[in-house]
Coordinates of C-alpha atoms in Angstrom, one line a residue:
Chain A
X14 CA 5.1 -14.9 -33.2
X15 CA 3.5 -18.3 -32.1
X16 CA 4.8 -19.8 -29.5
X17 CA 4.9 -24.0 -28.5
X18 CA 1.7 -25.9 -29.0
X19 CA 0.7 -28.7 -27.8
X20 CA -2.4 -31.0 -28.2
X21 CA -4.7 -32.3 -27.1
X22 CA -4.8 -29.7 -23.7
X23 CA -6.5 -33.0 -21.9
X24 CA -6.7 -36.0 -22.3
X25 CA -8.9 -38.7 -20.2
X26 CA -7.9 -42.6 -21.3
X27 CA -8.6 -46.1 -19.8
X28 CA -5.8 -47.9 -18.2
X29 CA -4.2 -50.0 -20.6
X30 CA -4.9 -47.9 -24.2
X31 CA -2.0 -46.1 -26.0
X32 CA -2.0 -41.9 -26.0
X33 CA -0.3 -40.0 -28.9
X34 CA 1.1 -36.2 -27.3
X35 CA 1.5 -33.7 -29.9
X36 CA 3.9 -30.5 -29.8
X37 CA 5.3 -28.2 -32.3
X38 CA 7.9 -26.2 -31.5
X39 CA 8.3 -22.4 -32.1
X40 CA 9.9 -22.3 -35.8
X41 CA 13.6 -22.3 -36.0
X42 CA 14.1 -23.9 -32.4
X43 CA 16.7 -26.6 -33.3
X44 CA 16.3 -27.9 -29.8
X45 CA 13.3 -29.7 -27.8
X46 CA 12.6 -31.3 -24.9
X47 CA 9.6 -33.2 -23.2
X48 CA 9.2 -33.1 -19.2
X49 CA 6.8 -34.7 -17.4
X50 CA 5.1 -33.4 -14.2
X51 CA 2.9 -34.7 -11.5
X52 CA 0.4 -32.7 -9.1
X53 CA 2.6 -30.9 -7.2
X54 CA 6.0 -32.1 -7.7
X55 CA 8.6 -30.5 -10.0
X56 CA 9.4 -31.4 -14.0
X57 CA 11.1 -34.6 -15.0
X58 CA 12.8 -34.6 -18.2
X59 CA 11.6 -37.2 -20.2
X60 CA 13.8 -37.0 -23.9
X61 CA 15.7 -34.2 -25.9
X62 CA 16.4 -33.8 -29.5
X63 CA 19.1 -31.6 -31.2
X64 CA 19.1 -31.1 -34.7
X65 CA 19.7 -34.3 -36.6
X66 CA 21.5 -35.9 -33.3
X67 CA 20.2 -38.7 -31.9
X68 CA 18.0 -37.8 -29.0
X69 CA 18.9 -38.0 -25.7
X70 CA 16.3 -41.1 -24.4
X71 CA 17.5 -41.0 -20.7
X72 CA 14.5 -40.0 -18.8
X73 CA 12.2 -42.1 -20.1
X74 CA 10.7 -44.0 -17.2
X75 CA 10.0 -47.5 -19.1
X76 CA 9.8 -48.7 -22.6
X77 CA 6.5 -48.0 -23.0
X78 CA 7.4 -44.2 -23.7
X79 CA 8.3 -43.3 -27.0
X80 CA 9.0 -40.1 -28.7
X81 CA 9.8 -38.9 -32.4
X82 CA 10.8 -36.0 -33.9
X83 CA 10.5 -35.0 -38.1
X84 CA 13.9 -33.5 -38.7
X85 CA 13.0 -29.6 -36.4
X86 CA 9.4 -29.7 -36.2
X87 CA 6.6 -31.5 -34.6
X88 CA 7.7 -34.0 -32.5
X89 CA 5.3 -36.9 -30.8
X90 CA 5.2 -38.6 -27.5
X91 CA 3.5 -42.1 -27.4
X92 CA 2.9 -43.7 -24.1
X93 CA 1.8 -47.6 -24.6
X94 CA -0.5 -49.4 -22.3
X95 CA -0.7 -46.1 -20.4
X96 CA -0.9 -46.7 -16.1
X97 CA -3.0 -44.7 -13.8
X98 CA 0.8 -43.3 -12.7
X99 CA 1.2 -41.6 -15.9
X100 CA -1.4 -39.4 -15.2
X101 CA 0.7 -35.7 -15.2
X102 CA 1.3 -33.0 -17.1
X103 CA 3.2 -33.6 -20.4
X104 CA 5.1 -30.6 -20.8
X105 CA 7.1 -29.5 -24.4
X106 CA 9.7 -27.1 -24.5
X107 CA 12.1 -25.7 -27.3
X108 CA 15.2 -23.3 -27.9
X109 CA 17.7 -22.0 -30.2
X110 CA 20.7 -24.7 -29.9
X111 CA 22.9 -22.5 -28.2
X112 CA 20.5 -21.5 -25.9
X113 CA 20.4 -23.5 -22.6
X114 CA 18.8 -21.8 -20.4
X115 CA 15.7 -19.9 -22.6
X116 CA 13.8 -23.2 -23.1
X117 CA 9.9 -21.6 -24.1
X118 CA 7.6 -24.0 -22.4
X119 CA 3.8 -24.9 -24.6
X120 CA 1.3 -24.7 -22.6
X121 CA 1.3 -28.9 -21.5
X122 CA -1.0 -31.6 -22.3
X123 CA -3.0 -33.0 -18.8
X124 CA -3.3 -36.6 -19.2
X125 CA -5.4 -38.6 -16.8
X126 CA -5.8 -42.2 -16.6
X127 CA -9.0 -43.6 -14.9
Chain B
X22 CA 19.1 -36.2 -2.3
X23 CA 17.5 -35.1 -4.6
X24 CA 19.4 -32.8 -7.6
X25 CA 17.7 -29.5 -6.8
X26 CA 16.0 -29.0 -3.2
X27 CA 14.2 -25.9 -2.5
X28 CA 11.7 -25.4 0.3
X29 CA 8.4 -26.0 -1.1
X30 CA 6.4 -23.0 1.3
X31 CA 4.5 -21.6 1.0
X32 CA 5.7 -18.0 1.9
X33 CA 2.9 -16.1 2.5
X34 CA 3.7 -12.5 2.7
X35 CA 1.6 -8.9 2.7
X36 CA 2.4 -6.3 -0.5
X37 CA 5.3 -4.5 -0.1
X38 CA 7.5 -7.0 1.8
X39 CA 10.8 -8.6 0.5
X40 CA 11.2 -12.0 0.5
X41 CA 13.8 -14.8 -0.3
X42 CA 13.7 -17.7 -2.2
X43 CA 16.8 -20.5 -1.9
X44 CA 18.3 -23.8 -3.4
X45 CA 20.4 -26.2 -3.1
X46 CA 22.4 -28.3 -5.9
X47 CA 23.9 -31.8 -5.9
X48 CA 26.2 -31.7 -8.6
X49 CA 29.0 -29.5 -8.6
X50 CA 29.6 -29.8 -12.2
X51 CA 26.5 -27.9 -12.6
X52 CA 27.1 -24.9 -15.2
X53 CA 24.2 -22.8 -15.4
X54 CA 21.3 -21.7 -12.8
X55 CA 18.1 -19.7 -13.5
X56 CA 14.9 -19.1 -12.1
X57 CA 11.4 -20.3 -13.7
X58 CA 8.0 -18.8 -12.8
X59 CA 4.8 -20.9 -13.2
X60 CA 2.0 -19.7 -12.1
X61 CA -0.8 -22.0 -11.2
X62 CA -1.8 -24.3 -14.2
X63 CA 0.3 -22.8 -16.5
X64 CA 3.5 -23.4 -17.7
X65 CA 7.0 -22.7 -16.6
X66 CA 8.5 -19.4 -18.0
X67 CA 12.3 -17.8 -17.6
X68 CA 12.5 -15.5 -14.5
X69 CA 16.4 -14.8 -14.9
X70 CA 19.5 -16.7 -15.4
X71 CA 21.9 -16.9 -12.3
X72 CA 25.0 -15.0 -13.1
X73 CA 28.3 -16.4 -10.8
X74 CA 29.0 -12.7 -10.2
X75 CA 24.8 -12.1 -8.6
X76 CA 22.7 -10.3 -11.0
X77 CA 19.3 -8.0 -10.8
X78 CA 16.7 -7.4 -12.7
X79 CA 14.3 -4.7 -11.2
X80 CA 13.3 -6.0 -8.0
X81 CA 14.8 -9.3 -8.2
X82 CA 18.6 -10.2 -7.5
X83 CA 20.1 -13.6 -8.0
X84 CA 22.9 -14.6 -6.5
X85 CA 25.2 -18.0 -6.9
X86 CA 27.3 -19.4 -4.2
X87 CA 29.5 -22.6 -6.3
X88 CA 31.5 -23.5 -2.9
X89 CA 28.4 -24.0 -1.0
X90 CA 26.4 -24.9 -4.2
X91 CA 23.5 -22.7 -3.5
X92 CA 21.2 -20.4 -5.0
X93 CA 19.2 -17.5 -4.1
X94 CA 16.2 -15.2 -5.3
X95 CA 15.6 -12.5 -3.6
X96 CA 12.1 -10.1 -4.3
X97 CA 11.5 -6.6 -3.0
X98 CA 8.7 -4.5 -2.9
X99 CA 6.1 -7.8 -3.3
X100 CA 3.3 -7.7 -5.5
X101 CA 0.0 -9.3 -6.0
X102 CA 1.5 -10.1 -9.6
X103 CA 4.1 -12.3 -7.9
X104 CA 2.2 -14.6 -6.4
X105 CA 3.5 -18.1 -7.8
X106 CA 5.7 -20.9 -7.9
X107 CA 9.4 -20.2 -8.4
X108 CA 11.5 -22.9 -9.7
X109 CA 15.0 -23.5 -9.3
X110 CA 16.6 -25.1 -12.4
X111 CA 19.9 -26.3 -13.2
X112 CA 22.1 -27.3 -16.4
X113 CA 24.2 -30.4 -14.8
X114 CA 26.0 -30.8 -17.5
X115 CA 25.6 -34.3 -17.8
X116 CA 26.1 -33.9 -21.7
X117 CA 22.3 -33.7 -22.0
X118 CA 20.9 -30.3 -22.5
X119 CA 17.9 -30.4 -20.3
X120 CA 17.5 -28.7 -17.5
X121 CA 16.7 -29.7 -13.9
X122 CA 14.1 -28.5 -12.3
X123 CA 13.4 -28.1 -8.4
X124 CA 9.7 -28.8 -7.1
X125 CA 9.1 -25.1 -6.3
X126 CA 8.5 -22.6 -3.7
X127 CA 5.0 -21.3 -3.8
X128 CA 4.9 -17.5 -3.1
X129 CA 1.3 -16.1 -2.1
X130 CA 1.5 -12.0 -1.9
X131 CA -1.5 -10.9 0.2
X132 CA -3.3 -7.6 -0.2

């Protein structure tokens, strides 16, 4: 079946404009995650949403990150004013609730601000 | 310190040869371990759970050590295939589902 996607696979912005990430999740995953990694460094969870729960917010780095989610599909990450240190990998992931450990990864959106 | 430290290699090492991968982990709380592959520009995948009793799966065997909070991956008969970067993740069950993730160790099988 399909897996996670994720769009746009690159994006080039100017300092200072707004991004939109895009991810759906693979049908049926209750769970999903966004993580965030630079060149050569690990993944840093960024936000988490379960179901109708509210989503867990506490890796986002500032307040100019935002995510959403419509109920267990497609969910959105917004970065305002974006800085030349958000340039990384967005990374989406998703799972069955109960399943902690198989998170299925999409394939990341590379964001580069000039 | 950070959560997850791993040694960041990279282990070069011919075909054929066994090699092994550790972590360490901050937070003794922490209730489930695996091991991600992610090859280069691509994204992470599940290489095995960690299993407190040491687990294998063809030529890799995981092992857990909660006293000294430490992780292993261990690969035999190396091939080409393998080449990648292994991450060492961890559930710290912090109430949050997400997973921490160690930087990596890069493995680089040579013919």
């Amino acid at each position: 079946g399909a897996g996670v996607s994720q769009s746009p696979s690159n994006k080039v912005t100017e300092k200072g404009k707004d991004v939109e990430l895009r991810c759906d999740p693979i049908s049926g995953h209750t769970a999903l995650y966004w993580y965030r990694q630079r060149l050569g460094q690990g993944l840093e969870f960024l936000i988490y949403f379960q179901g109708n729960s509210a989503p867990d917010k506490s890796g986002l780095p500032s307040d100019r990150f935002s995510a959403e989610r419509t109920g267990e599909s497609v969910s959105t990450l917004t970065i305002q004013r974006t800085q030349q240190e958000d340039s990384a990998v967005y990374l989406c992931a998703s799972s069955l609730g109960g399943a902690i450990g198989t998170q299925y990864f999409g394939p990341g959106t590379r964001l580069l601000v000039l | 310190r950070k959560e997850v430290e791993q040694d960041p290699g990279p282990f070069n090492v011919p075909e054929g040869a066994t090699v092994a991968f550790n972590c360490t982990y901050s937070n003794s709380a922490s209730q489930s371990f695996f091991w991600y592959r992610q090859d280069c520009r691509k994204e992470p995948k599940l290489l095995m759970s960690v299993y407190s009793s040491g687990n294998e799966d063809g030529r890799f065997t995981a092992q857990l050590n909660r006293a000294s909070q430490y992780i292993s991956l261990l690969i035999r008969d190396s091939k080409l295939s393998d080449s990648a970067t292994y991450l060492c993740v961890v559930n710290q069950d912090t109430g949050r589902r997400a997973l921490t993730f160690g930087s990596g160790t890069r493995l680089q099988v040579q013919p």
